[in-house]
Each structure stands twice: as C-alpha cells, then as structure tokens.
Protein backbone atom coordinates (compact mmCIF):
# COMPACT_ATOMS: atom_id res chain seq x y z
CA UNK A 1 41.79 84.42 91.13
CA UNK A 2 38.97 86.61 92.42
CA UNK A 3 38.66 86.53 96.22
CA UNK A 4 34.96 86.43 97.04
CA UNK A 5 33.79 86.78 100.61
CA UNK A 6 32.88 83.07 100.69
CA UNK A 7 36.30 82.00 99.36
CA UNK A 8 38.04 84.26 101.89
CA UNK A 9 36.07 82.82 104.81
CA UNK A 10 36.64 79.26 103.59
CA UNK A 11 40.40 79.83 103.31
CA UNK A 12 40.77 81.54 106.67
CA UNK A 13 38.62 78.89 108.30
CA UNK A 14 40.84 76.14 106.89
CA UNK A 15 43.90 78.00 108.12
CA UNK A 16 42.40 78.23 111.60
CA UNK A 17 41.70 74.48 111.63
CA UNK A 18 45.29 73.80 110.50
CA UNK A 19 46.63 76.04 113.26
CA UNK A 20 44.60 74.15 115.85
CA UNK A 21 46.12 70.92 114.60
CA UNK A 22 49.66 72.29 114.71
CA UNK A 23 51.46 71.26 117.92
CA UNK A 24 52.18 74.08 120.36
CA UNK A 25 55.93 73.49 120.06
CA UNK A 26 55.86 74.12 116.32
CA UNK A 27 54.24 77.51 116.85
CA UNK A 28 56.42 78.88 119.64
CA UNK A 29 58.69 76.25 121.20
CA UNK A 30 60.66 77.42 124.22
CA UNK A 31 64.07 75.81 124.63
CA UNK A 32 64.95 74.25 127.98
CA UNK A 33 68.17 72.58 129.12
CA UNK A 34 67.71 69.23 130.85
CA UNK A 35 70.26 66.99 132.60
CA UNK A 36 70.69 63.53 134.13
CA UNK A 37 73.87 61.59 134.88
CA UNK A 38 73.64 58.59 132.53
CA UNK A 39 71.05 57.57 129.95
CA UNK A 40 69.82 54.37 131.59
CA UNK A 41 66.29 53.42 132.57
CA UNK A 42 66.53 54.85 136.09
CA UNK A 43 66.12 58.19 134.27
CA UNK A 44 63.58 56.79 131.82
CA UNK A 45 61.15 59.67 132.40
CA UNK A 46 63.43 62.07 130.51
CA UNK A 47 64.12 59.57 127.75
CA UNK A 48 60.47 58.69 127.20
CA UNK A 49 59.39 62.34 127.32
CA UNK A 50 61.80 63.08 124.50
CA UNK A 51 61.10 60.01 122.35
CA UNK A 52 57.31 60.28 122.71
CA UNK A 53 57.53 64.05 122.05
CA UNK A 54 55.87 64.95 125.34
CA UNK A 55 58.25 67.91 125.72
CA UNK A 56 57.14 69.21 122.32
CA UNK A 57 53.48 68.66 123.17
CA UNK A 58 54.01 71.00 126.12
CA UNK A 59 55.54 73.69 123.92
CA UNK A 60 59.13 72.88 124.86
CA UNK A 61 62.23 72.17 122.82
CA UNK A 62 64.83 69.99 124.57
CA UNK A 63 67.40 69.49 121.78
CA UNK A 64 69.75 67.19 123.71
CA UNK A 65 70.32 66.08 127.28
CA UNK A 66 73.32 67.20 129.34
CA UNK A 67 74.76 63.84 130.43
CA UNK A 68 77.99 64.43 132.40
CA UNK A 69 78.39 60.89 133.79
CA UNK A 70 77.80 61.59 137.48
CA UNK A 71 75.04 62.95 139.68
CA UNK A 72 77.32 65.46 141.41
CA UNK A 73 78.22 66.91 138.00
CA UNK A 74 74.53 67.22 137.15
CA UNK A 75 73.99 69.22 140.34
CA UNK A 76 76.97 71.43 139.48
CA UNK A 77 75.58 72.07 136.00
CA UNK A 78 72.21 73.05 137.42
CA UNK A 79 73.69 75.30 140.12
CA UNK A 80 75.83 77.03 137.48
CA UNK A 81 72.83 77.67 135.24
CA UNK A 82 73.98 75.29 132.49
CA UNK A 83 70.88 73.15 133.07
CA UNK A 84 67.43 74.42 134.01
CA UNK A 85 65.96 71.09 135.10
CA UNK A 86 67.60 67.91 136.37
CA UNK A 87 66.72 64.37 137.34
CA UNK A 88 68.93 62.82 140.02
CA UNK A 89 69.54 61.85 143.63
CA UNK A 90 67.36 63.71 146.12
CA UNK A 91 70.34 64.79 148.20
CA UNK A 92 71.68 66.92 145.33
CA UNK A 93 69.11 69.74 145.56
CA UNK A 94 69.70 69.75 149.33
CA UNK A 95 73.44 70.22 148.77
CA UNK A 96 72.78 73.06 146.32
CA UNK A 97 70.55 74.73 148.91
CA UNK A 98 73.23 74.35 151.59
CA UNK A 99 75.69 76.17 149.36
CA UNK A 100 73.44 79.21 149.13
CA UNK A 101 71.19 78.69 146.09
CA UNK A 102 67.76 77.33 146.91
CA UNK A 103 66.88 74.24 144.86
CA UNK A 104 63.48 72.56 144.96
CA UNK A 105 62.34 68.98 144.41
CA UNK A 106 59.50 69.02 141.88
CA UNK A 107 58.57 65.32 141.79
CA UNK A 108 59.85 61.87 142.76
CA UNK A 109 60.19 59.01 140.29
CA UNK A 110 60.82 56.15 142.73
CA UNK A 111 60.18 55.00 146.30
CA UNK A 112 63.24 52.87 147.07
CA UNK A 113 66.96 53.13 146.42
CA UNK A 114 68.01 50.73 143.66
CA UNK A 115 71.68 50.77 144.75
CA UNK A 116 71.16 49.91 148.43
CA UNK A 117 71.54 46.18 147.72
CA UNK A 118 74.27 44.39 149.69
CA UNK A 119 76.06 41.52 147.93
CA UNK A 120 78.61 39.34 149.76
CA UNK A 121 81.28 37.02 148.43
CA UNK A 122 79.82 33.58 147.67
CA UNK A 123 82.56 31.99 149.79
CA UNK A 124 81.39 33.96 152.84
CA UNK A 125 77.74 33.23 152.08
CA UNK A 126 78.54 29.50 152.06
CA UNK A 127 80.26 29.92 155.44
CA UNK A 128 77.10 31.37 156.96
CA UNK A 129 77.17 35.09 156.14
CA UNK A 130 73.61 34.98 154.85
CA UNK A 131 72.40 38.34 156.20
CA UNK A 132 73.67 41.86 156.79
CA UNK A 133 73.68 41.11 160.52
CA UNK A 134 76.15 38.23 160.12
CA UNK A 135 78.43 40.47 158.07
CA UNK A 136 79.20 42.02 161.46
CA UNK A 137 80.46 38.71 162.89
CA UNK A 138 84.29 38.68 162.63
CA UNK A 139 84.35 34.96 163.46
CA UNK A 140 82.39 34.17 160.31
CA UNK A 141 84.05 36.77 158.09
CA UNK A 142 87.55 36.10 159.41
CA UNK A 143 88.39 39.82 159.66
CA UNK A 144 86.76 43.21 159.88
CA UNK A 145 84.60 43.03 156.78
CA UNK A 146 85.71 45.19 153.87
CA UNK A 147 82.64 46.74 152.25
CA UNK A 148 82.98 48.63 148.96
CA UNK A 149 80.92 51.61 147.84
CA UNK A 150 81.63 53.23 144.49
CA UNK A 151 83.30 56.08 146.40
CA UNK A 152 83.29 57.32 149.98
CA UNK A 153 80.55 59.94 150.19
CA UNK A 154 78.73 58.61 147.11
CA UNK A 155 75.09 57.55 147.08
CA UNK A 156 76.07 53.88 147.49
CA UNK A 157 78.08 54.86 150.58
CA UNK A 158 75.32 57.04 152.07
CA UNK A 159 72.64 54.36 151.74
CA UNK A 160 75.03 51.53 152.64
CA UNK A 161 76.06 53.16 155.91
CA UNK A 162 72.41 53.69 156.80
CA UNK A 163 71.58 50.02 156.18
CA UNK A 164 74.55 48.83 158.24
CA UNK A 165 73.84 51.29 161.06
CA UNK A 166 70.22 50.18 161.18
CA UNK A 167 70.94 46.47 161.64
CA UNK A 168 72.62 44.87 164.64
CA UNK A 169 75.56 42.44 164.65
CA UNK A 170 75.47 39.35 166.90
CA UNK A 171 77.10 41.37 169.72
CA UNK A 172 74.23 43.88 169.65
CA UNK A 173 76.24 46.73 168.15
CA UNK A 174 75.46 48.22 164.72
CA UNK A 175 76.96 46.22 161.86
CA UNK A 176 78.57 49.43 160.61
CA UNK A 177 80.92 49.38 163.62
CA UNK A 178 82.30 46.03 162.46
CA UNK A 179 83.17 46.94 158.89
CA UNK A 180 85.67 49.06 157.01
CA UNK A 181 84.38 51.08 154.06
CA UNK A 182 86.52 51.32 150.93
CA UNK A 183 86.14 52.89 147.48
CA UNK A 184 85.41 50.25 144.85
CA UNK A 185 85.03 52.36 141.72
CA UNK A 186 82.88 51.42 138.74
CA UNK A 187 81.52 48.12 137.39
CA UNK A 188 84.79 46.39 136.50
CA UNK A 189 86.64 47.12 139.75
CA UNK A 190 83.63 46.58 142.01
CA UNK A 191 82.78 43.18 140.57
CA UNK A 192 86.43 42.23 140.06
CA UNK A 193 87.25 43.10 143.67
CA UNK A 194 84.39 40.98 145.00
CA UNK A 195 85.31 38.06 142.74
CA UNK A 196 88.98 38.19 143.77
CA UNK A 197 88.17 38.38 147.49
CA UNK A 198 89.51 41.92 147.79
CA UNK A 199 86.09 42.99 149.10
CA UNK A 200 83.86 40.98 151.43
CA UNK A 201 80.74 42.80 150.28
CA UNK A 202 79.73 45.51 147.84
CA UNK A 203 76.86 47.96 147.53
CA UNK A 204 75.30 46.97 144.23
CA UNK A 205 73.04 48.38 141.55
CA UNK A 206 70.70 45.69 140.17
CA UNK A 207 72.95 44.92 137.18
CA UNK A 208 75.93 44.19 139.48
CA UNK A 209 73.78 42.04 141.74
CA UNK A 210 72.59 40.00 138.75
CA UNK A 211 76.13 39.60 137.38
CA UNK A 212 77.59 38.46 140.72
CA UNK A 213 74.83 35.92 141.31
CA UNK A 214 74.69 34.60 137.75
CA UNK A 215 78.47 34.22 137.53
CA UNK A 216 78.51 32.49 140.91
CA UNK A 217 80.84 34.70 142.96
CA UNK A 218 78.32 36.72 144.97
CA UNK A 219 74.98 36.49 146.79
CA UNK A 220 72.60 39.24 147.85
CA UNK A 221 71.99 39.47 151.59
CA UNK A 222 69.97 42.69 151.36
CA UNK A 223 67.67 43.23 148.38
CA UNK A 224 65.62 46.43 148.14
CA UNK A 225 62.93 44.60 146.15
CA UNK A 226 62.06 42.84 149.42
CA UNK A 227 59.59 45.43 150.72
CA UNK A 228 59.65 44.07 154.29
CA UNK A 229 63.46 44.24 154.40
CA UNK A 230 63.37 47.79 153.02
CA UNK A 231 60.73 48.99 155.50
CA UNK A 232 62.54 47.38 158.45
CA UNK A 233 65.55 49.62 157.79
CA UNK A 234 64.11 52.73 156.15
CA UNK A 235 60.64 52.93 157.68
CA UNK A 236 58.80 53.23 154.36
CA UNK A 237 59.07 54.90 150.95
CA UNK A 238 61.79 57.49 150.24
CA UNK A 239 61.94 59.92 147.30
CA UNK A 240 65.33 58.71 146.06
CA UNK A 241 65.34 60.04 142.49
CA UNK A 242 63.75 63.45 141.97
CA UNK A 243 63.23 66.13 139.36
CA UNK A 244 64.62 69.42 140.63
CA UNK A 245 65.37 73.02 139.67
CA UNK A 246 66.63 76.24 141.21
CA UNK A 247 63.97 78.28 142.98
CA UNK A 248 64.93 81.27 140.81
CA UNK A 249 64.21 79.24 137.66
CA UNK A 250 60.77 78.28 138.95
CA UNK A 251 59.91 81.82 140.02
CA UNK A 252 61.20 83.35 136.78
CA UNK A 253 59.62 80.76 134.45
CA UNK A 254 56.75 78.94 136.18
CA UNK A 255 55.25 78.13 132.77
CA UNK A 256 58.40 76.23 131.75
CA UNK A 257 58.52 74.42 135.10
CA UNK A 258 54.89 73.35 134.67
CA UNK A 259 55.50 72.19 131.11
CA UNK A 260 58.61 70.21 132.18
CA UNK A 261 56.73 68.49 135.01
CA UNK A 262 53.76 67.79 132.72
CA UNK A 263 56.02 66.09 130.16
CA UNK A 264 57.80 63.97 132.77
CA UNK A 265 54.52 63.00 134.45
CA UNK A 266 53.08 61.93 131.09
CA UNK A 267 56.22 59.87 130.49
CA UNK A 268 55.82 58.14 133.86
CA UNK A 269 52.20 57.28 133.08
CA UNK A 270 53.19 55.98 129.66
CA UNK A 271 55.83 53.74 131.28
CA UNK A 272 53.20 52.51 133.75
CA UNK A 273 50.75 51.52 131.01
CA UNK A 274 53.19 50.33 128.34
CA UNK A 275 54.25 46.73 127.92
CA UNK A 276 57.85 46.07 128.97
CA UNK A 277 58.85 45.16 125.40
CA UNK A 278 57.31 48.39 124.14
CA UNK A 279 59.51 50.42 126.51
CA UNK A 280 62.61 48.52 125.37
CA UNK A 281 61.72 49.07 121.72
CA UNK A 282 61.41 52.82 122.30
CA UNK A 283 64.67 53.33 124.22
CA UNK A 284 67.18 50.52 123.64
CA UNK A 285 68.77 51.48 120.33
CA UNK A 286 68.92 55.23 120.98
CA UNK A 287 70.15 55.26 124.58
CA UNK A 288 71.23 51.83 125.82
CA UNK A 289 72.79 49.95 122.92
CA UNK A 290 75.89 49.17 125.02
CA UNK A 291 73.65 46.73 126.93
CA UNK A 292 71.98 43.66 125.50
CA UNK A 293 68.26 43.84 124.85
CA UNK A 294 67.75 41.22 127.57
CA UNK A 295 69.52 43.35 130.20
CA UNK A 296 67.51 46.43 129.25
CA UNK A 297 64.28 44.41 129.46
CA UNK A 298 65.27 43.11 132.89
CA UNK A 299 66.10 46.65 133.99
CA UNK A 300 62.68 47.90 132.84
CA UNK A 301 60.93 45.12 134.76
CA UNK A 302 63.03 45.90 137.86
CA UNK A 303 62.48 49.64 137.97
CA UNK A 304 58.76 49.27 137.38
CA UNK A 305 58.60 47.61 140.82
CA UNK A 306 60.04 50.68 142.58
CA UNK A 307 58.85 53.59 140.43
CA UNK A 308 56.52 56.12 142.07
CA UNK A 309 53.57 56.37 139.72
CA UNK A 310 51.90 59.37 141.37
CA UNK A 311 55.11 61.49 141.37
CA UNK A 312 54.23 62.96 144.79
CA UNK A 313 56.62 63.65 147.67
CA UNK A 314 54.76 63.71 150.99
CA UNK A 315 56.18 64.85 154.32
CA UNK A 316 56.44 61.31 155.74
CA UNK A 317 58.54 59.94 152.87
CA UNK A 318 60.66 63.11 152.91
CA UNK A 319 61.35 62.63 156.63
CA UNK A 320 62.25 58.97 155.96
CA UNK A 321 64.80 60.28 153.49
CA UNK A 322 66.13 63.01 155.77
CA UNK A 323 67.19 60.34 158.29
CA UNK A 324 69.39 58.85 155.55
CA UNK A 325 70.74 62.08 154.04
CA UNK A 326 71.88 63.80 157.27
CA UNK A 327 74.77 63.98 158.09
CA UNK A 328 76.46 61.97 155.31
CA UNK A 329 74.86 63.72 152.33
CA UNK A 330 73.68 66.98 153.89
CA UNK A 331 75.08 68.79 156.93
CA UNK A 332 71.73 69.61 158.51
CA UNK A 333 68.02 68.96 157.94
CA UNK A 334 66.19 71.16 155.42
CA UNK A 335 62.49 71.72 156.20
CA UNK A 336 60.05 70.07 153.82
CA UNK A 337 58.45 73.41 152.93
CA UNK A 338 61.82 74.84 151.86
CA UNK A 339 62.90 71.80 149.85
CA UNK A 340 59.75 70.54 148.09
CA UNK A 341 57.28 72.15 145.67
CA UNK A 342 54.34 69.92 144.76
CA UNK A 343 52.11 72.51 143.05
CA UNK A 344 53.33 71.56 139.57
CA UNK A 345 52.72 67.83 140.05
CA UNK A 346 49.24 68.47 141.40
CA UNK A 347 48.40 70.48 138.29
CA UNK A 348 49.89 67.79 136.04
CA UNK A 349 47.87 65.07 137.78
CA UNK A 350 44.69 67.13 137.40
CA UNK A 351 45.40 67.74 133.71
CA UNK A 352 46.32 64.16 132.82
CA UNK A 353 43.99 62.03 134.91
CA UNK A 354 44.58 58.40 133.98
C-alpha cells in the first residue's frame, strides 16, 4: 500500500478519535488497594463504584476489595499500608491518628448510626418496657437490665452507651447506670440470647431488629429511623460511616485520592437516582447472595433513608460525633481541621453536578 499524505492524515485522525474513546483506565490505570469490613449495602458506595466501573472511569484499577470481616481490622490494614483507602466507622481514623499516624476523613456516606437501635425482649415490652427510659426501671425489668452489644468497646457498645447515658430512668438518673453491658457476639448469639431471655435488650443492626420483631420475640424501643428520637439523643446528623486514608497517602498521591473520592461520589449519586430493584440487581448475586433478594431489597430501602447524599462532613455534625466517640472510642477530642479533609469532595461535587 502506498501511504499518501491524505491516507496518513485519515489514519492518524481515526487513531486519535479511537484514543479519545478509550477509557482513561485502559490507557494508564493506576492500581489502588481498597478495604471495607463486609460486603453489605452499608458499604454500597465501594460495591457500586466497582460494578459500574466508576473506578476505571477515573483511571483507577481496584482488582479486589480487602474484606477482613471487622472494622478494626480494616483500620489495621490501612495503618499498615496494606490498604490505601477504606470505608468504615468514623472513629477508626481517629484511633489511627491517636496511635501516631495521621488519618483523614475524606467523605461521609450516612448521617445516622444504623446499629444504634435498641430492641427489648417481647416479654418485657408486654410488661411495660416500651421505651429506653423504662429499661432503667428495675421494678418493670425485674433485675438490673442486661444489655448486649456485639462486644464491649465495639461500635454497638459505643453508640449504645451514648443512647442510654442520654436518656433518664424514672428515678432521674441516666438509664446507663441501671444496666449491665455484656458481649453478645454475632447474629446467632445476639438473637438467640434475646429469644432465650439471657439478654433483656440488644443493640441491633436493622436485620436483627426485623428478625426479632417478625419472629415475635423482640420489640424496638429506640429506632434510628425515627428522626425526632435520633435528634433528641444525638443532637443532629453524625458522620458515622466515612471514607478515610492516611495523610501521607493523600499528600503523596493527591491524584489517586481525588480519583477515589470521585468514583465513590458518583456511586452515591447513582444509588440516589437508581430504583431500589436496580440496585439489588447490580449487587445481590455478586456480593450478597447469602441473603435473600427480599432482605437485600429491604436493606437498600433502609439505608437510602440515612445515606448522606452530599458526602460532606461539616463541623457541627463532626462535633455531634465527637460527643459520642470520646472517651469510649477515642481517648481525647481531635480537632476538625486535623481529622477532616473536604477538598476532594468539593472538587467531586463540582465535577459531577447532578
């Protein structure tokens, strides 16, 4: 074939058009390591970003998630450099900072704590224990109420203690002074203990609350979906689940941090706009097939009521959280300016205006 000037320009022009159509990730994808504790919808931003290829659109390759089965393990992985970015409880970056490595919150995905629900034994509910306040009445309970968190020091314990400290028993003292906290473990032992009367109340994730009520052995006396009840105790929104990274990661690779936040923000906006069934269709089989489709759908509907669509962490909500985190989760307050970096979210919001 003879290469004329016209043929050369036509070919190179076509190649340029093809290059423009080629996703950034295919040209020079940069690998990042990303972690969350369990692949359920509370961490749906990561899952959607991967399935909708938002990471790739931002020039990132996230081959697989690091899923160690507990938020504390996620924080350990990030502090050790095994993960660059993590999604988890907001007290975890604070703990990392306390131990000498600055970690920063990059965005918040929700405004209320989904595991601050208090569920009492149905037998006690029928006797008149129909509120957290009456849980502090030994005459109704028959003893010092035994309240189970998954583990002492866990997120369920931290938020549970705050709820019980913030509400008064009939004698005017905090309900927390009238109860004994115990470790309840995971789903089987928490629900089994409540059903058998071993526990008088449990701190419950939504799925446990639904199971206890539907099977008839428990009733919720504090439900975080009740906005008035939440605000009465916590004062307003709290950044409970956050994206976070080490300060050194952000300073060394601000382009990767921006791309990560962009992808997660796009995922949050997709969740906001998508139909519930569409979200289930995208995620159920790949990540949540141990649950029925109906449970996953219910979970999607639930979390959509508490998700933070703008991803921002302001000083007021951070201070609301600090009252909960100190001293049970963190030894001392960490100033907002040292703990939070909103520059990446602001850029993402400007880039992807909905």
